[in-house]
Each structure stands twice: as structure tokens, then as C-alpha cells.
Amino acid sequence: MNAIIDFLQPYYQHIRFVHLTAVMVWVWSTSVAYAYYLLPVFKAWRRNPDDQQIIELRNWVMERFDHGVIYEHIAFPIVIIAGIMLYIVGGHSTAENWLLLKLAIVIGVFIPIEITDYYLSHFGGNKHKLRKAGSAQDYERGIQLHWWFFLITTAVVMLGGTAVIFLAVVKPF
Amino acid sequence: MSPTTPIAFSGNPKLYRRQAIVLSLIVHVWIYLFFVATKYLGQDENWLSVWQLPLFLLISAVITAWMHYRWVMRLDAQYGKGSGWELKEVTVKLPILRERR
């Protein structure tokens, strides 16, 4: 462990740069697509659930969003790996309360959310794959499951994400 | 694939309120347990007797649950006038991603 610390020590600021850049990509890369493309269409669908034109647009937006979230999902592992490196090299410890609170949010909230998001966007819940599989019912269930995911996680991500960035920058206690 | 068969979405305000409360409680209990356990194991400090932490987390849990509920209701088009959007019938051809070979 000491050899790793000695090797990485001169690069602490570089690792910090990678960590912060990845955090920015992770937090903001989907924001415009989500707020101004996905949400208006899904709201229109919720108000007009039987409108086939809206359903067609909703499905298209959802499939494009599944694809566009790739940036976020490449950035997240980089955030975690660089974060672990910073913890080891920077001489941090559990004595720092701001860091403990941040770790609690990242481990308990963001890692489970991202694992679910990986599944919904790229693996079993990927809408393009569900469409190719040919079952309209499974496809609709996949879309609705992803909408449930957005409903449950949006506020948590916004509040938790702001809290994590505030704790990391201000270090209030 | 044939046009999607409408399946009624199962979300409703009562369910959203219950979810907001349960989710907020789970997250805050987790933060408390993680914090207290890590302090005990890592620093040999007993935070069980510190009353400020649970009080802070309780206030945070109530605010978070309330905000979460309001947020979901707006997301799911249950609240709000929606006056920023018009619903006009328009037909467009949507580009579909070509399969990679």
C-alpha cells in the first residue's frame, strides 16, 4: 500500500482534476436532454396516455436517452476510482465529518441508483433491445419501469448531488 | 413491432406520498447508522449520545420527504398548469438508430 501511495503522491492534483471533470460529466451530461426533451414528452403522455403520436415520440425520446446516458455511465466509475485514489493518497480519514457524510450518500444512495440505471439503460431494461425482442407489452412495461425510476430518483439525485458537491467544496464540518 | 398497447401507469398521488416518506426515512436512517458505525469503528468515538445529529437528520428527513413528494407530483404532471407547452397534432418522421454491423 505504501508503494502505491508513494507512486501516486506526486499526481494528487492530477487525480483531483480527473475526479472533478468526471463529476461534472456525471452530474450534468444528461441534464438538457432530461429537462427539455424527455420530461415534456413524458408529461404529455401522462396527460394523454392513449395518444399514439405522443406514445411514438415518448418511445423515441426514451430510446435516445438510453443511448445518451452513456457519457454519465462512463464518468461514474471514473468518479469512484479517482475518489478512492484521492482518499488513499490525500491522507483522508473517517475523522473528517464532511467526508463521512459524503461517503454515506455516495455509497448508500448513488451507487444503488447507478447500478439500477445501468440495467435500465444498457442491459435488460434497454428499450431498443426490448423493441427488437418484439413484445409490445414488455416494451411498454420497460418504458413505464424507467419512468418509475425517474419519478423515484430525480429528487434524490438533485438533493443528494447538490449535498455531495457542497460537502466536497465547502467542507462545512 | 405493433403499436404499443396502452397499459395504465400504476403511479398515483397516494403512492407517491407514501414512497416519499419511506424513501426519505430509509436514506436518513442509513446515513445515521453509517456515520455512527464508522465513527465508532474508525475513530473509537461514541456518537450515539450526540443528540444534534439525529435532530439534524430528522429535520432533514421531513424536509426531504416533503420536497420529494412535491417534486414527483410535478414530474408526473399531477401539479402545475403546464401552460408552457401546447399540444398540437403534428406528424414527424423520427430518426431511428441504424444497427451497427
PDB file of C-alpha atoms in Angstrom:
ATOM      1  CA  MET A   1       0.000   0.000   0.000  1.00  0.00           C
ATOM      2  CA  ASN A   2       2.840   2.397   0.853  1.00  0.00           C
ATOM      3  CA  ALA A   3       4.400   1.802  -2.579  1.00  0.00           C
ATOM      4  CA  ILE A   4       1.094   2.767  -4.255  1.00  0.00           C
ATOM      5  CA  ILE A   5       0.800   5.898  -2.096  1.00  0.00           C
ATOM      6  CA  ASP A   6       4.409   6.895  -2.866  1.00  0.00           C
ATOM      7  CA  PHE A   7       3.822   6.340  -6.583  1.00  0.00           C
ATOM      8  CA  LEU A   8       0.562   8.343  -6.713  1.00  0.00           C
ATOM      9  CA  GLN A   9       1.532  11.127  -4.284  1.00  0.00           C
ATOM     10  CA  PRO A  10       3.074  13.479  -6.902  1.00  0.00           C
ATOM     11  CA  TYR A  11      -0.080  13.146  -9.027  1.00  0.00           C
ATOM     12  CA  TYR A  12      -2.587  14.133  -6.311  1.00  0.00           C
ATOM     13  CA  GLN A  13      -3.701  17.313  -8.122  1.00  0.00           C
ATOM     14  CA  HIS A  14      -3.922  15.460 -11.447  1.00  0.00           C
ATOM     15  CA  ILE A  15      -6.151  12.796  -9.894  1.00  0.00           C
ATOM     16  CA  ARG A  16      -8.248  15.604  -8.404  1.00  0.00           C
ATOM     17  CA  PHE A  17      -8.614  17.143 -11.865  1.00  0.00           C
ATOM     18  CA  VAL A  18      -9.781  13.804 -13.312  1.00  0.00           C
ATOM     19  CA  HIS A  19     -12.171  13.315 -10.377  1.00  0.00           C
ATOM     20  CA  LEU A  20     -13.741  16.787 -10.726  1.00  0.00           C
ATOM     21  CA  THR A  21     -14.037  16.563 -14.517  1.00  0.00           C
ATOM     22  CA  ALA A  22     -15.718  13.169 -14.252  1.00  0.00           C
ATOM     23  CA  VAL A  23     -18.076  14.528 -11.563  1.00  0.00           C
ATOM     24  CA  MET A  24     -19.107  17.360 -13.916  1.00  0.00           C
ATOM     25  CA  VAL A  25     -19.800  14.910 -16.747  1.00  0.00           C
ATOM     26  CA  TRP A  26     -21.638  12.553 -14.394  1.00  0.00           C
ATOM     27  CA  VAL A  27     -23.863  15.260 -12.919  1.00  0.00           C
ATOM     28  CA  TRP A  28     -24.623  17.446 -15.931  1.00  0.00           C
ATOM     29  CA  SER A  29     -24.238  15.387 -19.138  1.00  0.00           C
ATOM     30  CA  THR A  30     -27.914  14.370 -19.317  1.00  0.00           C
ATOM     31  CA  SER A  31     -29.485  17.488 -17.816  1.00  0.00           C
ATOM     32  CA  VAL A  32     -30.630  19.265 -21.012  1.00  0.00           C
ATOM     33  CA  ALA A  33     -31.893  16.070 -22.640  1.00  0.00           C
ATOM     34  CA  TYR A  34     -33.737  15.157 -19.454  1.00  0.00           C
ATOM     35  CA  ALA A  35     -35.301  18.537 -18.657  1.00  0.00           C
ATOM     36  CA  TYR A  36     -36.134  19.783 -22.156  1.00  0.00           C
ATOM     37  CA  TYR A  37     -36.682  16.647 -24.252  1.00  0.00           C
ATOM     38  CA  LEU A  38     -37.607  13.711 -22.063  1.00  0.00           C
ATOM     39  CA  LEU A  39     -39.741  15.400 -19.401  1.00  0.00           C
ATOM     40  CA  PRO A  40     -42.077  17.421 -21.678  1.00  0.00           C
ATOM     41  CA  VAL A  41     -42.872  14.331 -23.730  1.00  0.00           C
ATOM     42  CA  PHE A  42     -43.453  12.145 -20.681  1.00  0.00           C
ATOM     43  CA  LYS A  43     -45.683  14.808 -19.114  1.00  0.00           C
ATOM     44  CA  ALA A  44     -47.671  14.993 -22.352  1.00  0.00           C
ATOM     45  CA  TRP A  45     -48.001  11.199 -22.276  1.00  0.00           C
ATOM     46  CA  ARG A  46     -49.201  11.239 -18.635  1.00  0.00           C
ATOM     47  CA  ARG A  47     -51.891  13.749 -19.569  1.00  0.00           C
ATOM     48  CA  ASN A  48     -52.793  11.925 -22.800  1.00  0.00           C
ATOM     49  CA  PRO A  49     -51.946   8.257 -22.146  1.00  0.00           C
ATOM     50  CA  ASP A  50     -53.787   6.908 -25.201  1.00  0.00           C
ATOM     51  CA  ASP A  51     -52.436   9.320 -27.834  1.00  0.00           C
ATOM     52  CA  GLN A  52     -50.454   7.147 -30.279  1.00  0.00           C
ATOM     53  CA  GLN A  53     -48.440  10.088 -31.653  1.00  0.00           C
ATOM     54  CA  ILE A  54     -47.274  11.042 -28.174  1.00  0.00           C
ATOM     55  CA  ILE A  55     -46.533   7.394 -27.370  1.00  0.00           C
ATOM     56  CA  GLU A  56     -44.421   7.136 -30.522  1.00  0.00           C
ATOM     57  CA  LEU A  57     -42.496  10.295 -29.605  1.00  0.00           C
ATOM     58  CA  ARG A  58     -42.123   9.138 -25.984  1.00  0.00           C
ATOM     59  CA  ASN A  59     -40.660   5.824 -27.125  1.00  0.00           C
ATOM     60  CA  TRP A  60     -38.223   7.553 -29.463  1.00  0.00           C
ATOM     61  CA  VAL A  61     -37.081  10.015 -26.788  1.00  0.00           C
ATOM     62  CA  MET A  62     -36.649   7.193 -24.272  1.00  0.00           C
ATOM     63  CA  GLU A  63     -34.527   5.114 -26.654  1.00  0.00           C
ATOM     64  CA  ARG A  64     -32.351   8.117 -27.496  1.00  0.00           C
ATOM     65  CA  PHE A  65     -31.979   8.865 -23.779  1.00  0.00           C
ATOM     66  CA  ASP A  66     -30.899   5.268 -23.094  1.00  0.00           C
ATOM     67  CA  HIS A  67     -28.155   5.862 -25.624  1.00  0.00           C
ATOM     68  CA  GLY A  68     -27.228   9.384 -24.491  1.00  0.00           C
ATOM     69  CA  VAL A  69     -26.740   8.376 -20.873  1.00  0.00           C
ATOM     70  CA  ILE A  70     -23.530   6.583 -21.914  1.00  0.00           C
ATOM     71  CA  TYR A  71     -21.449   9.696 -21.028  1.00  0.00           C
ATOM     72  CA  GLU A  72     -22.815   9.639 -17.491  1.00  0.00           C
ATOM     73  CA  HIS A  73     -22.147   5.936 -17.156  1.00  0.00           C
ATOM     74  CA  ILE A  74     -18.572   6.168 -18.374  1.00  0.00           C
ATOM     75  CA  ALA A  75     -17.934   9.071 -15.978  1.00  0.00           C
ATOM     76  CA  PHE A  76     -19.361   7.372 -12.872  1.00  0.00           C
ATOM     77  CA  PRO A  77     -16.752   4.582 -12.498  1.00  0.00           C
ATOM     78  CA  ILE A  78     -14.038   7.201 -13.098  1.00  0.00           C
ATOM     79  CA  VAL A  79     -15.516   9.310 -10.263  1.00  0.00           C
ATOM     80  CA  ILE A  80     -15.452   6.308  -7.921  1.00  0.00           C
ATOM     81  CA  ILE A  81     -11.950   5.094  -8.841  1.00  0.00           C
ATOM     82  CA  ALA A  82     -10.439   8.598  -8.711  1.00  0.00           C
ATOM     83  CA  GLY A  83     -12.299   9.221  -5.431  1.00  0.00           C
ATOM     84  CA  ILE A  84     -10.802   6.093  -3.844  1.00  0.00           C
ATOM     85  CA  MET A  85      -7.332   7.158  -5.068  1.00  0.00           C
ATOM     86  CA  LEU A  86      -7.810  10.642  -3.577  1.00  0.00           C
ATOM     87  CA  TYR A  87      -8.894   9.118  -0.254  1.00  0.00           C
ATOM     88  CA  ILE A  88      -5.794   6.909  -0.089  1.00  0.00           C
ATOM     89  CA  VAL A  89      -3.242   9.401  -1.396  1.00  0.00           C
ATOM     90  CA  GLY A  90      -4.684  12.513   0.277  1.00  0.00           C
ATOM     91  CA  GLY A  91      -4.319  11.142   3.774  1.00  0.00           C
ATOM     92  CA  HIS A  92      -8.038  11.447   4.473  1.00  0.00           C
ATOM     93  CA  SER A  93      -9.680   9.557   7.313  1.00  0.00           C
ATOM     94  CA  THR A  94     -13.012   8.926   8.994  1.00  0.00           C
ATOM     95  CA  ALA A  95     -12.198  11.797  11.358  1.00  0.00           C
ATOM     96  CA  GLU A  96     -13.463  14.204   8.691  1.00  0.00           C
ATOM     97  CA  ASN A  97     -17.228  14.511   9.202  1.00  0.00           C
ATOM     98  CA  TRP A  98     -17.953  16.130   5.818  1.00  0.00           C
ATOM     99  CA  LEU A  99     -16.231  13.208   4.082  1.00  0.00           C
ATOM    100  CA  LEU A 100     -18.164  10.625   6.096  1.00  0.00           C
ATOM    101  CA  LEU A 101     -21.473  12.245   5.216  1.00  0.00           C
ATOM    102  CA  LYS A 102     -20.452  12.418   1.560  1.00  0.00           C
ATOM    103  CA  LEU A 103     -19.421   8.741   1.579  1.00  0.00           C
ATOM    104  CA  ALA A 104     -22.734   7.757   3.192  1.00  0.00           C
ATOM    105  CA  ILE A 105     -24.654   9.481   0.380  1.00  0.00           C
ATOM    106  CA  VAL A 106     -22.439   8.093  -2.402  1.00  0.00           C
ATOM    107  CA  ILE A 107     -22.407   4.501  -1.083  1.00  0.00           C
ATOM    108  CA  GLY A 108     -25.987   4.338   0.142  1.00  0.00           C
ATOM    109  CA  VAL A 109     -27.751   6.425  -2.489  1.00  0.00           C
ATOM    110  CA  PHE A 110     -25.766   6.923  -5.689  1.00  0.00           C
ATOM    111  CA  ILE A 111     -24.173   3.506  -6.178  1.00  0.00           C
ATOM    112  CA  PRO A 112     -27.553   1.641  -5.957  1.00  0.00           C
ATOM    113  CA  ILE A 113     -29.173   4.263  -8.226  1.00  0.00           C
ATOM    114  CA  GLU A 114     -26.426   3.951 -10.827  1.00  0.00           C
ATOM    115  CA  ILE A 115     -26.477   0.130 -10.781  1.00  0.00           C
ATOM    116  CA  THR A 116     -30.231   0.276 -11.488  1.00  0.00           C
ATOM    117  CA  ASP A 117     -29.672   2.917 -14.164  1.00  0.00           C
ATOM    118  CA  TYR A 118     -27.023   0.761 -15.908  1.00  0.00           C
ATOM    119  CA  TYR A 119     -29.507  -2.106 -16.005  1.00  0.00           C
ATOM    120  CA  LEU A 120     -32.405   0.007 -17.294  1.00  0.00           C
ATOM    121  CA  SER A 121     -30.362   1.837 -19.915  1.00  0.00           C
ATOM    122  CA  HIS A 122     -27.889  -0.712 -21.260  1.00  0.00           C
ATOM    123  CA  PHE A 123     -28.803  -4.239 -20.172  1.00  0.00           C
ATOM    124  CA  GLY A 124     -32.144  -5.995 -19.566  1.00  0.00           C
ATOM    125  CA  GLY A 125     -34.136  -2.767 -19.442  1.00  0.00           C
ATOM    126  CA  ASN A 126     -32.705  -1.239 -22.634  1.00  0.00           C
ATOM    127  CA  LYS A 127     -35.688  -0.123 -24.723  1.00  0.00           C
ATOM    128  CA  HIS A 128     -34.005  -0.665 -28.086  1.00  0.00           C
ATOM    129  CA  LYS A 129     -33.365  -4.305 -27.141  1.00  0.00           C
ATOM    130  CA  LEU A 130     -36.917  -4.677 -25.836  1.00  0.00           C
ATOM    131  CA  ARG A 131     -38.293  -3.300 -29.113  1.00  0.00           C
ATOM    132  CA  LYS A 132     -36.127  -5.698 -31.102  1.00  0.00           C
ATOM    133  CA  ALA A 133     -37.409  -8.584 -28.955  1.00  0.00           C
ATOM    134  CA  GLY A 134     -40.845  -7.858 -30.429  1.00  0.00           C
ATOM    135  CA  SER A 135     -43.203  -7.861 -27.436  1.00  0.00           C
ATOM    136  CA  ALA A 136     -45.208  -4.618 -27.263  1.00  0.00           C
ATOM    137  CA  GLN A 137     -46.284  -5.400 -23.712  1.00  0.00           C
ATOM    138  CA  ASP A 138     -42.722  -5.924 -22.467  1.00  0.00           C
ATOM    139  CA  TYR A 139     -41.631  -2.765 -24.264  1.00  0.00           C
ATOM    140  CA  GLU A 140     -44.384  -0.707 -22.608  1.00  0.00           C
ATOM    141  CA  ARG A 141     -43.546  -2.207 -19.222  1.00  0.00           C
ATOM    142  CA  GLY A 142     -39.872  -1.321 -19.793  1.00  0.00           C
ATOM    143  CA  ILE A 143     -40.757   2.294 -20.577  1.00  0.00           C
ATOM    144  CA  GLN A 144     -43.032   2.571 -17.544  1.00  0.00           C
ATOM    145  CA  LEU A 145     -40.420   0.977 -15.286  1.00  0.00           C
ATOM    146  CA  HIS A 146     -37.912   3.589 -16.418  1.00  0.00           C
ATOM    147  CA  TRP A 147     -40.469   6.328 -15.763  1.00  0.00           C
ATOM    148  CA  TRP A 148     -40.900   4.927 -12.229  1.00  0.00           C
ATOM    149  CA  PHE A 149     -37.137   5.088 -11.857  1.00  0.00           C
ATOM    150  CA  PHE A 150     -37.128   8.778 -12.860  1.00  0.00           C
ATOM    151  CA  LEU A 151     -40.012   9.590 -10.514  1.00  0.00           C
ATOM    152  CA  ILE A 152     -38.331   7.939  -7.544  1.00  0.00           C
ATOM    153  CA  THR A 153     -34.765   9.132  -8.160  1.00  0.00           C
ATOM    154  CA  THR A 154     -34.996  12.641  -9.636  1.00  0.00           C
ATOM    155  CA  ALA A 155     -35.484  14.499  -6.349  1.00  0.00           C
ATOM    156  CA  VAL A 156     -32.998  12.219  -4.578  1.00  0.00           C
ATOM    157  CA  VAL A 157     -30.357  12.817  -7.261  1.00  0.00           C
ATOM    158  CA  MET A 158     -30.878  16.586  -7.295  1.00  0.00           C
ATOM    159  CA  LEU A 159     -30.828  16.963  -3.494  1.00  0.00           C
ATOM    160  CA  GLY A 160     -28.128  14.318  -2.918  1.00  0.00           C
ATOM    161  CA  GLY A 161     -25.948  15.577  -5.772  1.00  0.00           C
ATOM    162  CA  THR A 162     -26.103  19.147  -4.509  1.00  0.00           C
ATOM    163  CA  ALA A 163     -25.314  17.957  -0.977  1.00  0.00           C
ATOM    164  CA  VAL A 164     -22.299  15.922  -2.141  1.00  0.00           C
ATOM    165  CA  ILE A 165     -20.828  18.816  -4.145  1.00  0.00           C
ATOM    166  CA  PHE A 166     -21.496  21.261  -1.266  1.00  0.00           C
ATOM    167  CA  LEU A 167     -19.791  18.947   1.233  1.00  0.00           C
ATOM    168  CA  ALA A 168     -16.771  18.388  -1.033  1.00  0.00           C
ATOM    169  CA  VAL A 169     -16.249  22.084  -1.814  1.00  0.00           C
ATOM    170  CA  VAL A 170     -17.230  23.862   1.434  1.00  0.00           C
ATOM    171  CA  LYS A 171     -16.264  21.099   3.916  1.00  0.00           C
ATOM    172  CA  PRO A 172     -18.578  22.694   6.482  1.00  0.00           C
ATOM    173  CA  PHE A 173     -17.667  20.499   9.469  1.00  0.00           C
TER     174      PHE A 173
ATOM    175  CA  MET B   1     -43.495  -4.348 -33.514  1.00  0.00           C
ATOM    176  CA  SER B   2     -47.166  -3.337 -33.488  1.00  0.00           C
ATOM    177  CA  PRO B   3     -48.242  -0.019 -31.919  1.00  0.00           C
ATOM    178  CA  THR B   4     -47.890  -0.101 -28.178  1.00  0.00           C
ATOM    179  CA  THR B   5     -50.900  -1.456 -26.313  1.00  0.00           C
ATOM    180  CA  PRO B   6     -51.730   1.108 -23.611  1.00  0.00           C
ATOM    181  CA  ILE B   7     -51.097  -0.228 -20.115  1.00  0.00           C
ATOM    182  CA  ALA B   8     -52.379   2.023 -17.325  1.00  0.00           C
ATOM    183  CA  PHE B   9     -49.497   3.554 -15.380  1.00  0.00           C
ATOM    184  CA  SER B  10     -49.685   2.493 -11.734  1.00  0.00           C
ATOM    185  CA  GLY B  11     -48.468   5.763 -10.164  1.00  0.00           C
ATOM    186  CA  ASN B  12     -50.872   7.882  -8.108  1.00  0.00           C
ATOM    187  CA  PRO B  13     -50.537  10.712  -5.534  1.00  0.00           C
ATOM    188  CA  LYS B  14     -51.228   8.488  -2.518  1.00  0.00           C
ATOM    189  CA  LEU B  15     -48.493   6.065  -3.552  1.00  0.00           C
ATOM    190  CA  TYR B  16     -46.075   8.939  -4.248  1.00  0.00           C
ATOM    191  CA  ARG B  17     -46.629  10.372  -0.756  1.00  0.00           C
ATOM    192  CA  ARG B  18     -46.002   7.006   0.886  1.00  0.00           C
ATOM    193  CA  GLN B  19     -42.871   6.443  -1.232  1.00  0.00           C
ATOM    194  CA  ALA B  20     -41.515   9.908  -0.420  1.00  0.00           C
ATOM    195  CA  ILE B  21     -41.843   9.296   3.338  1.00  0.00           C
ATOM    196  CA  VAL B  22     -40.421   5.749   3.251  1.00  0.00           C
ATOM    197  CA  LEU B  23     -37.537   6.680   0.931  1.00  0.00           C
ATOM    198  CA  SER B  24     -36.560   9.712   2.980  1.00  0.00           C
ATOM    199  CA  LEU B  25     -36.623   7.676   6.201  1.00  0.00           C
ATOM    200  CA  ILE B  26     -34.519   4.859   4.702  1.00  0.00           C
ATOM    201  CA  VAL B  27     -31.888   7.281   3.374  1.00  0.00           C
ATOM    202  CA  HIS B  28     -31.614   9.202   6.662  1.00  0.00           C
ATOM    203  CA  VAL B  29     -31.527   6.087   8.852  1.00  0.00           C
ATOM    204  CA  TRP B  30     -28.772   4.739   6.572  1.00  0.00           C
ATOM    205  CA  ILE B  31     -26.769   7.974   6.873  1.00  0.00           C
ATOM    206  CA  TYR B  32     -27.144   7.910  10.681  1.00  0.00           C
ATOM    207  CA  LEU B  33     -26.096   4.254  11.018  1.00  0.00           C
ATOM    208  CA  PHE B  34     -23.202   4.649   8.561  1.00  0.00           C
ATOM    209  CA  PHE B  35     -21.969   7.750  10.363  1.00  0.00           C
ATOM    210  CA  VAL B  36     -22.258   6.350  13.896  1.00  0.00           C
ATOM    211  CA  ALA B  37     -20.781   2.937  12.968  1.00  0.00           C
ATOM    212  CA  THR B  38     -17.845   4.421  11.047  1.00  0.00           C
ATOM    213  CA  LYS B  39     -17.082   6.859  13.864  1.00  0.00           C
ATOM    214  CA  TYR B  40     -17.146   4.008  16.377  1.00  0.00           C
ATOM    215  CA  LEU B  41     -15.073   1.585  14.295  1.00  0.00           C
ATOM    216  CA  GLY B  42     -12.689   4.109  12.728  1.00  0.00           C
ATOM    217  CA  GLN B  43     -12.216   6.698  15.474  1.00  0.00           C
ATOM    218  CA  ASP B  44     -13.428   4.887  18.602  1.00  0.00           C
ATOM    219  CA  GLU B  45     -15.910   7.739  19.139  1.00  0.00           C
ATOM    220  CA  ASN B  46     -19.396   7.217  20.552  1.00  0.00           C
ATOM    221  CA  TRP B  47     -21.864   9.380  18.604  1.00  0.00           C
ATOM    222  CA  LEU B  48     -24.961   7.646  19.988  1.00  0.00           C
ATOM    223  CA  SER B  49     -25.075  10.174  22.809  1.00  0.00           C
ATOM    224  CA  VAL B  50     -24.771  13.197  20.478  1.00  0.00           C
ATOM    225  CA  TRP B  51     -28.358  14.495  20.146  1.00  0.00           C
ATOM    226  CA  GLN B  52     -27.632  17.131  17.477  1.00  0.00           C
ATOM    227  CA  LEU B  53     -27.001  14.551  14.743  1.00  0.00           C
ATOM    228  CA  PRO B  54     -30.373  12.706  14.956  1.00  0.00           C
ATOM    229  CA  LEU B  55     -32.178  16.041  15.355  1.00  0.00           C
ATOM    230  CA  PHE B  56     -30.487  17.418  12.238  1.00  0.00           C
ATOM    231  CA  LEU B  57     -31.261  14.224  10.299  1.00  0.00           C
ATOM    232  CA  LEU B  58     -34.885  14.198  11.482  1.00  0.00           C
ATOM    233  CA  ILE B  59     -35.431  17.774  10.272  1.00  0.00           C
ATOM    234  CA  SER B  60     -33.646  16.917   7.016  1.00  0.00           C
ATOM    235  CA  ALA B  61     -35.820  13.780   6.593  1.00  0.00           C
ATOM    236  CA  VAL B  62     -39.065  15.766   6.962  1.00  0.00           C
ATOM    237  CA  ILE B  63     -37.939  18.470   4.507  1.00  0.00           C
ATOM    238  CA  THR B  64     -36.621  15.871   2.038  1.00  0.00           C
ATOM    239  CA  ALA B  65     -39.855  13.832   2.128  1.00  0.00           C
ATOM    240  CA  TRP B  66     -41.954  16.968   1.549  1.00  0.00           C
ATOM    241  CA  MET B  67     -39.726  18.171  -1.314  1.00  0.00           C
ATOM    242  CA  HIS B  68     -39.615  14.693  -2.834  1.00  0.00           C
ATOM    243  CA  TYR B  69     -43.416  14.419  -2.872  1.00  0.00           C
ATOM    244  CA  ARG B  70     -43.841  17.873  -4.422  1.00  0.00           C
ATOM    245  CA  TRP B  71     -41.159  17.082  -6.990  1.00  0.00           C
ATOM    246  CA  VAL B  72     -42.730  13.779  -8.066  1.00  0.00           C
ATOM    247  CA  MET B  73     -46.173  15.366  -8.344  1.00  0.00           C
ATOM    248  CA  ARG B  74     -44.798  17.986 -10.702  1.00  0.00           C
ATOM    249  CA  LEU B  75     -42.764  15.458 -12.692  1.00  0.00           C
ATOM    250  CA  ASP B  76     -45.768  13.227 -13.169  1.00  0.00           C
ATOM    251  CA  ALA B  77     -47.907  16.147 -14.415  1.00  0.00           C
ATOM    252  CA  GLN B  78     -50.214  15.967 -11.380  1.00  0.00           C
ATOM    253  CA  TYR B  79     -49.450  19.572 -10.403  1.00  0.00           C
ATOM    254  CA  GLY B  80     -48.834  22.668 -12.467  1.00  0.00           C
ATOM    255  CA  LYS B  81     -50.733  24.378 -15.230  1.00  0.00           C
ATOM    256  CA  GLY B  82     -48.478  23.065 -17.968  1.00  0.00           C
ATOM    257  CA  SER B  83     -49.086  26.384 -19.708  1.00  0.00           C
ATOM    258  CA  GLY B  84     -45.575  26.411 -21.149  1.00  0.00           C
ATOM    259  CA  TRP B  85     -46.487  23.686 -23.638  1.00  0.00           C
ATOM    260  CA  GLU B  86     -49.070  23.405 -26.388  1.00  0.00           C
ATOM    261  CA  LEU B  87     -50.379  20.065 -27.562  1.00  0.00           C
ATOM    262  CA  LYS B  88     -50.768  20.304 -31.323  1.00  0.00           C
ATOM    263  CA  GLU B  89     -51.227  17.339 -33.608  1.00  0.00           C
ATOM    264  CA  VAL B  90     -48.048  17.036 -35.687  1.00  0.00           C
ATOM    265  CA  THR B  91     -46.696  14.064 -37.589  1.00  0.00           C
ATOM    266  CA  VAL B  92     -42.943  13.787 -37.975  1.00  0.00           C
ATOM    267  CA  LYS B  93     -40.559  11.081 -39.099  1.00  0.00           C
ATOM    268  CA  LEU B  94     -38.311  10.206 -36.188  1.00  0.00           C
ATOM    269  CA  PRO B  95     -34.760   9.059 -36.898  1.00  0.00           C
ATOM    270  CA  ILE B  96     -34.045   5.584 -35.597  1.00  0.00           C
ATOM    271  CA  LEU B  97     -30.503   4.444 -34.859  1.00  0.00           C
ATOM    272  CA  ARG B  98     -29.190   2.063 -37.518  1.00  0.00           C
ATOM    273  CA  GLU B  99     -27.846  -1.259 -36.266  1.00  0.00           C
ATOM    274  CA  ARG B 100     -24.054  -1.496 -36.227  1.00  0.00           C
ATOM    275  CA  ARG B 101     -22.629  -4.294 -38.349  1.00  0.00           C
TER     276      ARG B 101
END
